[in-house]
Amino acid sequence: MTTLVDRDKLIQGILIAGFAILLQRFLEQPYWQVLTKLDESITRGDSGRLIIAASFMVGLNALRALPVYVGAFRAVEGVDSKQKPMAILVAGSIISLTFTLLYLLEQGQWEWGVPLAVFLGASGLFLLWGRGVLKFWHKVIIIGQLLLGSYWLAIAPVLTPVGFGAGELSTGIKLAGQFLNAESTLNFVSVAFFLPLITIAIVTTGLIDNYQKIIQQINERKKRENQMQRVQLAAAEARVLQEMHALVHDLKTPLTTIRGLNSLIEMTAANDKQAEYAGRIEIAAENMNGMISEILYEDVREPITIHSLINYVRAQIIPEELEQRFHFDVGQDMPKISVNKVRLARALVNVIDNAVRATRQNVAGRVDILAVRNNGGVEFSIKDNGDGMSEKELDMIWQPGYSSRNSSGLGLTFVRKVVENHGGSIEIDSQPDKGTVVRITIPDGRGDGHD
């Protein structure tokens, strides 16, 4: 059963809203400064000081109310996105309960106009428009703009009958405006600040919403491109394998002819030397037939010594044509392993090729190929002192099609597939500018002997 409310976010929201009660204690002295400026405006008959006092009050009221709304809409983030009525109920409950406590503690008159206006505005922006798009700090900024704009309405005398500005300070400012014949000024100033700030809040929400949607579209497009790349790579790999299988399979026909004619030569050999050569041809043809079978059928396994496998790998590398130094080392008393020699050798060569490319720019480039016993199996280590890879690259190397050196991207994917088909494992450790170590572990041949 799906949980409709995230308890952690709900608790976080309540704690943030409750911070407003503590904050109110720290704002008592600044509120006294508002009264002082209000008294000065009346004493000097200066409506300008009255506007300054109103500005201080608006800022303090917005600061005091900010945790209430931030906490309420933080709690709403924990409500299932499909449960909009529940989200509105949660936000409304937290806001109303917190303001009730605030007014009870200061024994002030309940002022519902501004809190209701901000609640409705924030609900519209966050729940109906920006739900799931706006981040926490986005909401803090937008709520701050809504509060600053809405609390200016509390000093407008014209809005008093509809519940705006019923608090003691708001009432005092409006009475001072009446005394100074500045009621029209208060009405104008309140609207002059309200409209731009609310407009900015709406525009900010729209810009963030559009920005997040663009980012989402870019991510979705990138995801589709990656999926398409994987599909194309899989198709290319399948095509290559199909063509390779067809070509390799076609080799069986001339090989059969060679073996047949060689058998005839062996039977009609004029001397022992011809018979010996015919025997060697038969052995070579038999070996080639075994290689063809291993290429065509992944599950073909034959016991092989580690020395034989390493020699087979070395035969596919020509160190004389490369600038790097190569070092091969096979441990003592190595077990036999039952493997598909051609495919496992190809996997090892792929890893070695990567090491060669990584050390190409290193004048002291070195590639070490080691084979040692490891927990009843054999561990092959290919170590280089090349470019190395970052953690980000290490996280991506197993993705089909990924390549950091403009290759086809089939190498490591093929290597891991071959290793796992043999019941083995592969690990890669790398550090930028220090080199890479690839460890491939293959289980032994279950008692088929030793080197």
CSV table of C-alpha atoms in Angstrom, one decimal:
chain,number,residue,atom,x,y,z
A,1,MET,CA,0.0,0.0,0.0
A,2,THR,CA,1.4,3.4,-1.0
A,3,THR,CA,2.0,5.9,1.8
A,4,LEU,CA,0.2,9.2,1.1
A,5,VAL,CA,2.4,11.3,3.4
A,6,ASP,CA,6.1,11.4,3.9
A,7,ARG,CA,6.5,11.6,7.6
A,8,ASP,CA,10.0,13.1,7.5
A,9,LYS,CA,9.0,16.0,5.4
A,10,LEU,CA,5.9,16.6,7.4
A,11,ILE,CA,7.9,16.8,10.7
A,12,GLN,CA,10.5,19.0,9.0
A,13,GLY,CA,7.7,21.4,7.9
A,14,ILE,CA,6.1,21.5,11.4
A,15,LEU,CA,9.5,22.3,13.0
A,16,ILE,CA,10.3,25.1,10.4
A,17,ALA,CA,6.8,26.6,11.0
A,18,GLY,CA,7.3,26.4,14.8
A,19,PHE,CA,10.5,28.4,14.4
A,20,ALA,CA,8.3,31.4,13.8
A,21,ILE,CA,7.3,31.3,17.5
A,22,LEU,CA,10.9,31.5,18.6
A,23,LEU,CA,11.6,34.2,16.0
A,24,GLN,CA,8.9,36.4,17.4
A,25,ARG,CA,10.8,36.8,20.7
A,26,PHE,CA,13.8,38.2,18.8
A,27,LEU,CA,11.6,40.6,16.8
A,28,GLU,CA,10.0,42.4,19.9
A,29,GLN,CA,12.7,45.1,20.0
A,30,PRO,CA,12.5,45.9,16.2
A,31,TYR,CA,8.7,46.1,16.5
A,32,TRP,CA,9.3,48.8,19.2
A,33,GLN,CA,11.4,50.7,16.7
A,34,VAL,CA,8.3,50.8,14.4
A,35,LEU,CA,6.3,52.4,17.2
A,36,THR,CA,9.1,54.9,17.7
A,37,LYS,CA,9.1,55.9,14.1
A,38,LEU,CA,5.3,56.0,14.1
A,39,ASP,CA,5.3,58.4,17.0
A,40,GLU,CA,7.9,60.6,15.3
A,41,SER,CA,5.7,60.8,12.2
A,42,ILE,CA,2.8,62.0,14.2
A,43,THR,CA,4.8,64.4,16.3
A,44,ARG,CA,6.5,66.0,13.3
A,45,GLY,CA,3.5,65.7,11.0
A,46,ASP,CA,5.7,63.9,8.5
A,47,SER,CA,3.9,61.4,6.2
A,48,GLY,CA,7.3,60.3,4.9
A,49,ARG,CA,8.3,59.0,8.3
A,50,LEU,CA,4.9,57.2,8.3
A,51,ILE,CA,5.8,55.4,5.1
A,52,ILE,CA,9.2,54.5,6.6
A,53,ALA,CA,7.5,53.1,9.7
A,54,ALA,CA,5.1,51.1,7.4
A,55,SER,CA,8.1,49.7,5.5
A,56,PHE,CA,9.7,48.5,8.7
A,57,MET,CA,6.4,46.9,9.8
A,58,VAL,CA,6.0,45.1,6.4
A,59,GLY,CA,9.5,43.8,6.5
A,60,LEU,CA,9.2,42.5,10.1
A,61,ASN,CA,5.8,40.9,9.4
A,62,ALA,CA,7.1,39.2,6.3
A,63,LEU,CA,10.2,37.9,8.2
A,64,ARG,CA,8.0,36.6,11.1
A,65,ALA,CA,5.6,34.8,8.7
A,66,LEU,CA,8.3,33.4,6.4
A,67,PRO,CA,9.0,30.2,8.4
A,68,VAL,CA,5.2,29.6,8.8
A,69,TYR,CA,4.6,29.4,5.0
A,70,VAL,CA,8.0,27.7,4.2
A,71,GLY,CA,7.3,25.1,6.8
A,72,ALA,CA,3.7,24.5,5.6
A,73,PHE,CA,4.7,24.0,2.0
A,74,ARG,CA,7.7,21.9,3.0
A,75,ALA,CA,5.3,19.6,4.7
A,76,VAL,CA,3.2,19.6,1.6
A,77,GLU,CA,6.1,18.2,-0.4
A,78,GLY,CA,5.6,15.0,1.6
A,79,VAL,CA,2.0,14.6,0.4
A,80,ASP,CA,1.3,12.5,-2.7
A,81,SER,CA,1.2,14.7,-5.8
A,82,LYS,CA,-2.2,13.3,-6.7
A,83,GLN,CA,-3.7,14.3,-3.3
A,84,LYS,CA,-4.1,18.1,-3.9
A,85,PRO,CA,-7.0,18.5,-1.5
A,86,MET,CA,-5.0,16.8,1.2
A,87,ALA,CA,-2.0,19.0,0.4
A,88,ILE,CA,-4.1,22.2,0.7
A,89,LEU,CA,-5.6,20.9,4.0
A,90,VAL,CA,-2.1,20.2,5.4
A,91,ALA,CA,-0.8,23.6,4.5
A,92,GLY,CA,-3.9,25.4,5.7
A,93,SER,CA,-3.8,23.5,9.0
A,94,ILE,CA,-0.2,24.3,9.8
A,95,ILE,CA,-0.6,28.0,8.8
A,96,SER,CA,-3.7,28.6,10.8
A,97,LEU,CA,-2.5,26.7,13.9
A,98,THR,CA,0.9,28.5,13.9
A,99,PHE,CA,-0.7,32.0,13.5
A,100,THR,CA,-3.2,31.2,16.2
A,101,LEU,CA,-0.3,30.4,18.6
A,102,LEU,CA,1.4,33.6,17.6
A,103,TYR,CA,-1.6,35.8,18.2
A,104,LEU,CA,-2.3,34.0,21.5
A,105,LEU,CA,1.2,34.5,22.7
A,106,GLU,CA,1.2,38.3,21.9
A,107,GLN,CA,-2.4,38.7,22.8
A,108,GLY,CA,-3.1,40.5,19.6
A,109,GLN,CA,-6.1,40.6,17.4
A,110,TRP,CA,-6.5,37.9,14.7
A,111,GLU,CA,-5.7,39.3,11.3
A,112,TRP,CA,-6.8,36.9,8.6
A,113,GLY,CA,-6.7,39.0,5.4
A,114,VAL,CA,-2.9,38.9,4.6
A,115,PRO,CA,-2.4,35.3,5.8
A,116,LEU,CA,-5.3,34.1,3.7
A,117,ALA,CA,-4.2,36.0,0.6
A,118,VAL,CA,-0.6,34.6,0.9
A,119,PHE,CA,-2.0,31.1,1.5
A,120,LEU,CA,-4.2,31.3,-1.6
A,121,GLY,CA,-1.4,32.8,-3.7
A,122,ALA,CA,1.2,30.2,-2.6
A,123,SER,CA,-1.3,27.3,-3.1
A,124,GLY,CA,-2.0,28.4,-6.6
A,125,LEU,CA,1.7,28.9,-7.5
A,126,PHE,CA,3.0,25.8,-5.7
A,127,LEU,CA,0.2,23.2,-5.9
A,128,LEU,CA,-1.5,24.0,-9.2
A,129,TRP,CA,1.4,25.4,-11.2
A,130,GLY,CA,4.9,24.5,-9.9
A,131,ARG,CA,4.2,21.2,-8.1
A,132,GLY,CA,7.2,18.9,-8.5
A,133,VAL,CA,9.2,21.6,-10.3
A,134,LEU,CA,10.1,24.2,-7.7
A,135,LYS,CA,12.9,23.3,-5.3
A,136,PHE,CA,12.9,24.2,-1.6
A,137,TRP,CA,14.9,27.4,-2.0
A,138,HIS,CA,12.8,28.5,-5.0
A,139,LYS,CA,9.8,28.4,-2.7
A,140,VAL,CA,11.6,30.4,0.0
A,141,ILE,CA,12.3,33.2,-2.5
A,142,ILE,CA,8.8,33.2,-3.9
A,143,ILE,CA,7.1,33.0,-0.5
A,144,GLY,CA,9.3,36.0,0.6
A,145,GLN,CA,8.1,38.0,-2.5
A,146,LEU,CA,4.4,37.1,-1.8
A,147,LEU,CA,4.7,38.1,1.9
A,148,LEU,CA,6.4,41.4,1.2
A,149,GLY,CA,3.8,42.2,-1.5
A,150,SER,CA,0.8,41.1,0.5
A,151,TYR,CA,1.7,42.8,3.8
A,152,TRP,CA,1.7,46.1,2.1
A,153,LEU,CA,-2.1,45.6,1.7
A,154,ALA,CA,-2.3,45.7,5.5
A,155,ILE,CA,-1.6,49.5,5.6
A,156,ALA,CA,-4.3,50.3,3.0
A,157,PRO,CA,-7.2,51.9,4.8
A,158,VAL,CA,-9.5,51.0,1.9
A,159,LEU,CA,-9.0,47.3,2.6
A,160,THR,CA,-9.7,47.4,6.3
A,161,PRO,CA,-13.4,46.4,5.9
A,162,VAL,CA,-12.3,43.1,4.2
A,163,GLY,CA,-10.0,42.0,6.9
A,164,PHE,CA,-6.6,43.5,5.9
A,165,GLY,CA,-4.6,45.3,8.6
A,166,ALA,CA,-6.5,44.5,11.8
A,167,GLY,CA,-3.4,44.1,13.9
A,168,GLU,CA,-2.3,46.7,16.4
A,169,LEU,CA,0.6,48.1,14.4
A,170,SER,CA,-1.4,48.1,11.1
A,171,THR,CA,-4.3,49.9,12.8
A,172,GLY,CA,-1.9,52.4,14.4
A,173,ILE,CA,-0.3,53.2,11.0
A,174,LYS,CA,-3.7,53.7,9.4
A,175,LEU,CA,-4.9,55.9,12.3
A,176,ALA,CA,-1.7,58.0,11.9
A,177,GLY,CA,-2.4,58.3,8.2
A,178,GLN,CA,-5.9,59.5,9.0
A,179,PHE,CA,-4.5,62.0,11.5
A,180,LEU,CA,-2.0,63.3,8.9
A,181,ASN,CA,-4.5,63.2,6.0
A,182,ALA,CA,-2.3,60.6,4.3
A,183,GLU,CA,-4.9,57.8,3.8
A,184,SER,CA,-4.8,58.2,0.0
A,185,THR,CA,-1.0,58.1,0.2
A,186,LEU,CA,-1.1,54.8,2.2
A,187,ASN,CA,-3.6,53.3,-0.4
A,188,PHE,CA,-1.3,54.3,-3.3
A,189,VAL,CA,1.9,53.1,-1.7
A,190,SER,CA,0.4,49.8,-0.7
A,191,VAL,CA,-0.8,49.1,-4.2
A,192,ALA,CA,2.4,50.5,-5.7
A,193,PHE,CA,4.4,47.9,-3.8
A,194,PHE,CA,1.9,45.1,-3.9
A,195,LEU,CA,1.5,44.8,-7.7
A,196,PRO,CA,5.2,44.7,-8.6
A,197,LEU,CA,6.2,42.2,-5.9
A,198,ILE,CA,3.3,39.9,-6.7
A,199,THR,CA,4.1,40.2,-10.4
A,200,ILE,CA,7.7,39.3,-9.7
A,201,ALA,CA,6.6,36.3,-7.7
A,202,ILE,CA,4.4,35.1,-10.5
A,203,VAL,CA,7.1,35.7,-13.2
A,204,THR,CA,9.8,34.0,-11.0
A,205,THR,CA,7.6,30.9,-10.7
A,206,GLY,CA,7.0,30.9,-14.5
A,207,LEU,CA,10.7,31.3,-15.3
A,208,ILE,CA,11.7,28.5,-12.9
A,209,ASP,CA,8.9,26.3,-14.2
A,210,ASN,CA,9.9,26.9,-17.8
A,211,TYR,CA,13.6,26.4,-17.0
A,212,GLN,CA,12.9,23.1,-15.2
A,213,LYS,CA,10.7,21.9,-18.0
A,214,ILE,CA,13.5,22.7,-20.5
A,215,ILE,CA,16.0,20.8,-18.4
A,216,GLN,CA,13.6,17.9,-18.1
A,217,GLN,CA,13.1,17.8,-21.9
A,218,ILE,CA,16.9,17.9,-22.4
A,219,ASN,CA,17.3,15.0,-20.0
A,220,GLU,CA,14.5,13.0,-21.7
A,221,ARG,CA,16.0,13.7,-25.1
A,222,LYS,CA,19.4,12.6,-23.8
A,223,LYS,CA,17.9,9.5,-22.3
A,224,ARG,CA,16.2,8.6,-25.7
A,225,GLU,CA,19.5,9.2,-27.5
A,226,ASN,CA,21.3,6.9,-25.1
A,227,GLN,CA,18.6,4.3,-25.6
A,228,MET,CA,18.8,4.7,-29.3
A,229,GLN,CA,22.6,4.4,-29.1
A,230,ARG,CA,22.3,1.2,-27.1
A,231,VAL,CA,19.9,-0.2,-29.6
A,232,GLN,CA,22.1,0.7,-32.5
A,233,LEU,CA,25.1,-0.7,-30.7
A,234,ALA,CA,23.3,-4.0,-30.0
A,235,ALA,CA,22.3,-4.2,-33.6
A,236,ALA,CA,25.8,-3.5,-34.8
A,237,GLU,CA,27.2,-6.1,-32.4
A,238,ALA,CA,24.6,-8.6,-33.5
A,239,ARG,CA,25.4,-7.9,-37.2
A,240,VAL,CA,29.1,-8.2,-36.6
A,241,LEU,CA,28.7,-11.5,-34.7
A,242,GLN,CA,26.3,-12.8,-37.4
A,243,GLU,CA,28.8,-11.9,-40.2
A,244,MET,CA,31.7,-13.4,-38.2
A,245,HIS,CA,29.8,-16.6,-37.6
A,246,ALA,CA,29.0,-16.8,-41.3
A,247,LEU,CA,32.6,-16.2,-42.3
A,248,VAL,CA,34.0,-18.6,-39.8
A,249,HIS,CA,31.4,-21.2,-40.7
A,250,ASP,CA,32.4,-20.9,-44.3
A,251,LEU,CA,36.0,-21.8,-43.3
A,252,LYS,CA,34.8,-25.3,-42.5
A,253,THR,CA,34.3,-26.2,-46.2
A,254,PRO,CA,37.9,-25.5,-47.4
A,255,LEU,CA,39.2,-26.9,-44.1
A,256,THR,CA,37.3,-30.2,-44.8
A,257,THR,CA,38.8,-30.2,-48.3
A,258,ILE,CA,42.3,-29.7,-46.9
A,259,ARG,CA,42.0,-32.5,-44.4
A,260,GLY,CA,40.6,-34.8,-47.0
A,261,LEU,CA,43.3,-34.2,-49.5
A,262,ASN,CA,46.0,-34.3,-46.8
A,263,SER,CA,44.7,-37.7,-45.6
A,264,LEU,CA,45.1,-38.9,-49.2
A,265,ILE,CA,48.6,-37.6,-49.3
A,266,GLU,CA,49.4,-39.2,-46.0
A,267,MET,CA,48.2,-42.6,-47.2
A,268,THR,CA,50.2,-42.4,-50.4
A,269,ALA,CA,53.3,-40.8,-48.9
A,270,ALA,CA,56.5,-41.9,-50.8
A,271,ASN,CA,58.7,-41.6,-47.7
A,272,ASP,CA,58.6,-40.9,-44.0
A,273,LYS,CA,59.3,-37.2,-44.5
A,274,GLN,CA,56.1,-36.7,-46.5
A,275,ALA,CA,54.2,-38.7,-44.0
A,276,GLU,CA,55.6,-36.5,-41.2
A,277,TYR,CA,54.6,-33.3,-43.0
A,278,ALA,CA,51.1,-34.7,-43.7
A,279,GLY,CA,50.8,-35.5,-40.0
A,280,ARG,CA,51.7,-31.9,-39.0
A,281,ILE,CA,49.2,-30.5,-41.5
A,282,GLU,CA,46.5,-32.7,-39.9
A,283,ILE,CA,47.4,-31.5,-36.4
A,284,ALA,CA,47.2,-27.8,-37.6
A,285,ALA,CA,43.9,-28.4,-39.4
A,286,GLU,CA,42.5,-30.1,-36.2
A,287,ASN,CA,43.6,-27.1,-34.1
A,288,MET,CA,42.0,-24.7,-36.6
A,289,ASN,CA,38.8,-26.8,-36.5
A,290,GLY,CA,38.8,-26.5,-32.7
A,291,MET,CA,39.2,-22.7,-32.9
A,292,ILE,CA,36.3,-22.5,-35.3
A,293,SER,CA,34.1,-24.4,-33.0
A,294,GLU,CA,35.1,-22.2,-30.1
A,295,ILE,CA,34.3,-19.1,-32.1
A,296,LEU,CA,30.9,-20.4,-33.3
A,297,TYR,CA,29.8,-21.9,-30.0
A,298,GLU,CA,30.3,-19.8,-26.8
A,299,ASP,CA,29.7,-22.7,-24.5
A,300,VAL,CA,32.5,-24.8,-25.9
A,301,ARG,CA,35.1,-25.4,-23.1
A,302,GLU,CA,38.4,-27.2,-23.1
A,303,PRO,CA,40.9,-27.6,-20.2
A,304,ILE,CA,44.0,-25.4,-20.9
A,305,THR,CA,47.1,-24.5,-19.0
A,306,ILE,CA,47.8,-20.9,-18.1
A,307,HIS,CA,51.1,-20.9,-20.0
A,308,SER,CA,49.3,-22.1,-23.1
A,309,LEU,CA,46.7,-19.4,-22.8
A,310,ILE,CA,49.3,-16.6,-22.1
A,311,ASN,CA,51.4,-17.8,-25.1
A,312,TYR,CA,48.2,-17.7,-27.3
A,313,VAL,CA,47.6,-14.1,-26.1
A,314,ARG,CA,51.2,-13.1,-26.7
A,315,ALA,CA,51.0,-14.4,-30.3
A,316,GLN,CA,48.3,-11.8,-31.0
A,317,ILE,CA,50.4,-9.0,-29.7
A,318,ILE,CA,53.5,-7.7,-31.5
A,319,PRO,CA,55.5,-5.8,-28.9
A,320,GLU,CA,58.2,-5.0,-31.4
A,321,GLU,CA,55.8,-2.7,-33.3
A,322,LEU,CA,54.7,-0.9,-30.1
A,323,GLU,CA,56.6,1.7,-28.0
A,324,GLN,CA,55.4,0.3,-24.6
A,325,ARG,CA,57.4,-2.2,-22.6
A,326,PHE,CA,55.5,-5.5,-21.9
A,327,HIS,CA,56.1,-7.8,-19.0
A,328,PHE,CA,54.4,-11.3,-18.7
A,329,ASP,CA,54.6,-13.2,-15.5
A,330,VAL,CA,52.8,-16.5,-14.7
A,331,GLY,CA,52.9,-17.9,-11.2
A,332,GLN,CA,54.1,-21.3,-10.1
A,333,ASP,CA,51.9,-24.4,-9.8
A,334,MET,CA,49.0,-22.9,-11.7
A,335,PRO,CA,45.8,-24.9,-12.1
A,336,LYS,CA,44.3,-25.7,-15.5
A,337,ILE,CA,41.1,-23.8,-16.4
A,338,SER,CA,38.3,-25.0,-18.5
A,339,VAL,CA,37.6,-22.1,-21.0
A,340,ASN,CA,36.7,-21.1,-24.5
A,341,LYS,CA,40.3,-20.3,-25.4
A,342,VAL,CA,39.6,-18.1,-28.4
A,343,ARG,CA,37.0,-15.9,-26.7
A,344,LEU,CA,38.9,-15.6,-23.4
A,345,ALA,CA,42.1,-14.7,-25.2
A,346,ARG,CA,40.2,-12.1,-27.2
A,347,ALA,CA,38.9,-10.6,-24.0
A,348,LEU,CA,42.4,-10.4,-22.5
A,349,VAL,CA,43.7,-8.9,-25.7
A,350,ASN,CA,41.0,-6.2,-25.6
A,351,VAL,CA,42.0,-5.2,-22.1
A,352,ILE,CA,45.7,-5.1,-23.2
A,353,ASP,CA,44.7,-3.0,-26.2
A,354,ASN,CA,43.1,-0.5,-23.8
A,355,ALA,CA,46.3,-0.4,-21.7
A,356,VAL,CA,48.3,0.2,-24.9
A,357,ARG,CA,46.1,3.1,-25.9
A,358,ALA,CA,46.3,4.5,-22.3
A,359,THR,CA,50.1,4.5,-22.3
A,360,ARG,CA,50.6,5.7,-25.9
A,361,GLN,CA,51.6,9.2,-24.8
A,362,ASN,CA,53.9,8.0,-22.0
A,363,VAL,CA,57.5,7.7,-23.1
A,364,ALA,CA,58.0,5.2,-20.2
A,365,GLY,CA,54.8,3.3,-20.9
A,366,ARG,CA,54.6,-0.1,-19.4
A,367,VAL,CA,52.0,-2.9,-19.5
A,368,ASP,CA,52.3,-5.8,-17.0
A,369,ILE,CA,50.3,-9.0,-17.6
A,370,LEU,CA,50.3,-11.2,-14.5
A,371,ALA,CA,48.6,-14.6,-13.7
A,372,VAL,CA,48.4,-15.9,-10.1
A,373,ARG,CA,46.4,-18.3,-8.1
A,374,ASN,CA,43.4,-16.8,-6.4
A,375,ASN,CA,40.8,-18.7,-4.2
A,376,GLY,CA,40.7,-21.9,-6.2
A,377,GLY,CA,40.9,-20.0,-9.5
A,378,VAL,CA,43.2,-17.8,-11.6
A,379,GLU,CA,43.5,-14.1,-11.5
A,380,PHE,CA,44.7,-12.2,-14.5
A,381,SER,CA,45.9,-8.7,-13.9
A,382,ILE,CA,46.6,-6.2,-16.6
A,383,LYS,CA,48.3,-3.1,-15.2
A,384,ASP,CA,49.5,0.0,-17.0
A,385,ASN,CA,51.0,3.4,-16.0
A,386,GLY,CA,48.9,5.4,-18.4
A,387,ASP,CA,46.3,8.1,-18.2
A,388,GLY,CA,44.0,6.4,-15.7
A,389,MET,CA,40.3,7.2,-15.3
A,390,SER,CA,38.2,9.4,-13.0
A,391,GLU,CA,35.5,8.1,-10.8
A,392,LYS,CA,32.9,9.4,-13.2
A,393,GLU,CA,34.5,7.5,-16.1
A,394,LEU,CA,34.7,4.3,-14.0
A,395,ASP,CA,31.0,4.6,-13.4
A,396,MET,CA,30.3,4.8,-17.1
A,397,ILE,CA,32.7,2.3,-18.6
A,398,TRP,CA,30.3,-0.6,-18.4
A,399,GLN,CA,27.5,1.3,-20.3
A,400,PRO,CA,27.1,-0.2,-23.8
A,401,GLY,CA,28.7,2.1,-26.4
A,402,TYR,CA,30.7,4.2,-23.9
A,403,SER,CA,34.3,4.9,-25.0
A,404,SER,CA,36.7,7.5,-23.7
A,405,ARG,CA,39.1,7.0,-26.6
A,406,ASN,CA,36.9,7.2,-29.7
A,407,SER,CA,36.7,3.4,-30.2
A,408,SER,CA,33.5,1.4,-31.0
A,409,GLY,CA,32.6,1.0,-27.3
A,410,LEU,CA,32.3,-2.8,-27.7
A,411,GLY,CA,35.5,-3.7,-25.9
A,412,LEU,CA,34.7,-3.8,-22.2
A,413,THR,CA,31.2,-4.9,-22.8
A,414,PHE,CA,32.5,-7.9,-24.6
A,415,VAL,CA,35.1,-8.6,-22.0
A,416,ARG,CA,32.6,-8.6,-19.1
A,417,LYS,CA,30.2,-10.8,-21.1
A,418,VAL,CA,33.0,-13.4,-21.8
A,419,VAL,CA,34.2,-13.3,-18.2
A,420,GLU,CA,30.7,-13.8,-16.7
A,421,ASN,CA,30.0,-16.6,-19.2
A,422,HIS,CA,33.0,-18.4,-17.7
A,423,GLY,CA,31.6,-17.9,-14.2
A,424,GLY,CA,34.3,-15.3,-13.4
A,425,SER,CA,34.4,-11.7,-12.3
A,426,ILE,CA,36.1,-8.5,-13.4
A,427,GLU,CA,37.3,-5.5,-11.3
A,428,ILE,CA,38.8,-2.2,-12.4
A,429,ASP,CA,40.9,0.2,-10.2
A,430,SER,CA,42.1,3.4,-11.7
A,431,GLN,CA,43.5,6.8,-10.8
A,432,PRO,CA,43.9,9.8,-13.1
A,433,ASP,CA,47.5,10.2,-14.3
A,434,LYS,CA,48.6,7.1,-12.3
A,435,GLY,CA,47.3,4.2,-14.3
A,436,THR,CA,44.7,1.4,-14.3
A,437,VAL,CA,44.6,-2.2,-13.1
A,438,VAL,CA,42.1,-4.7,-14.5
A,439,ARG,CA,41.7,-7.9,-12.5
A,440,ILE,CA,39.9,-10.9,-14.2
A,441,THR,CA,39.2,-14.0,-12.1
A,442,ILE,CA,38.4,-17.3,-13.7
A,443,PRO,CA,37.5,-20.5,-11.7
A,444,ASP,CA,39.8,-23.4,-12.2
A,445,GLY,CA,39.2,-26.5,-14.3
A,446,ARG,CA,38.0,-28.6,-11.3
A,447,GLY,CA,40.9,-31.0,-10.9
A,448,ASP,CA,42.1,-31.2,-14.5
A,449,GLY,CA,45.7,-31.0,-13.5
A,450,HIS,CA,48.4,-28.3,-13.1
A,451,ASP,CA,51.0,-26.6,-15.2
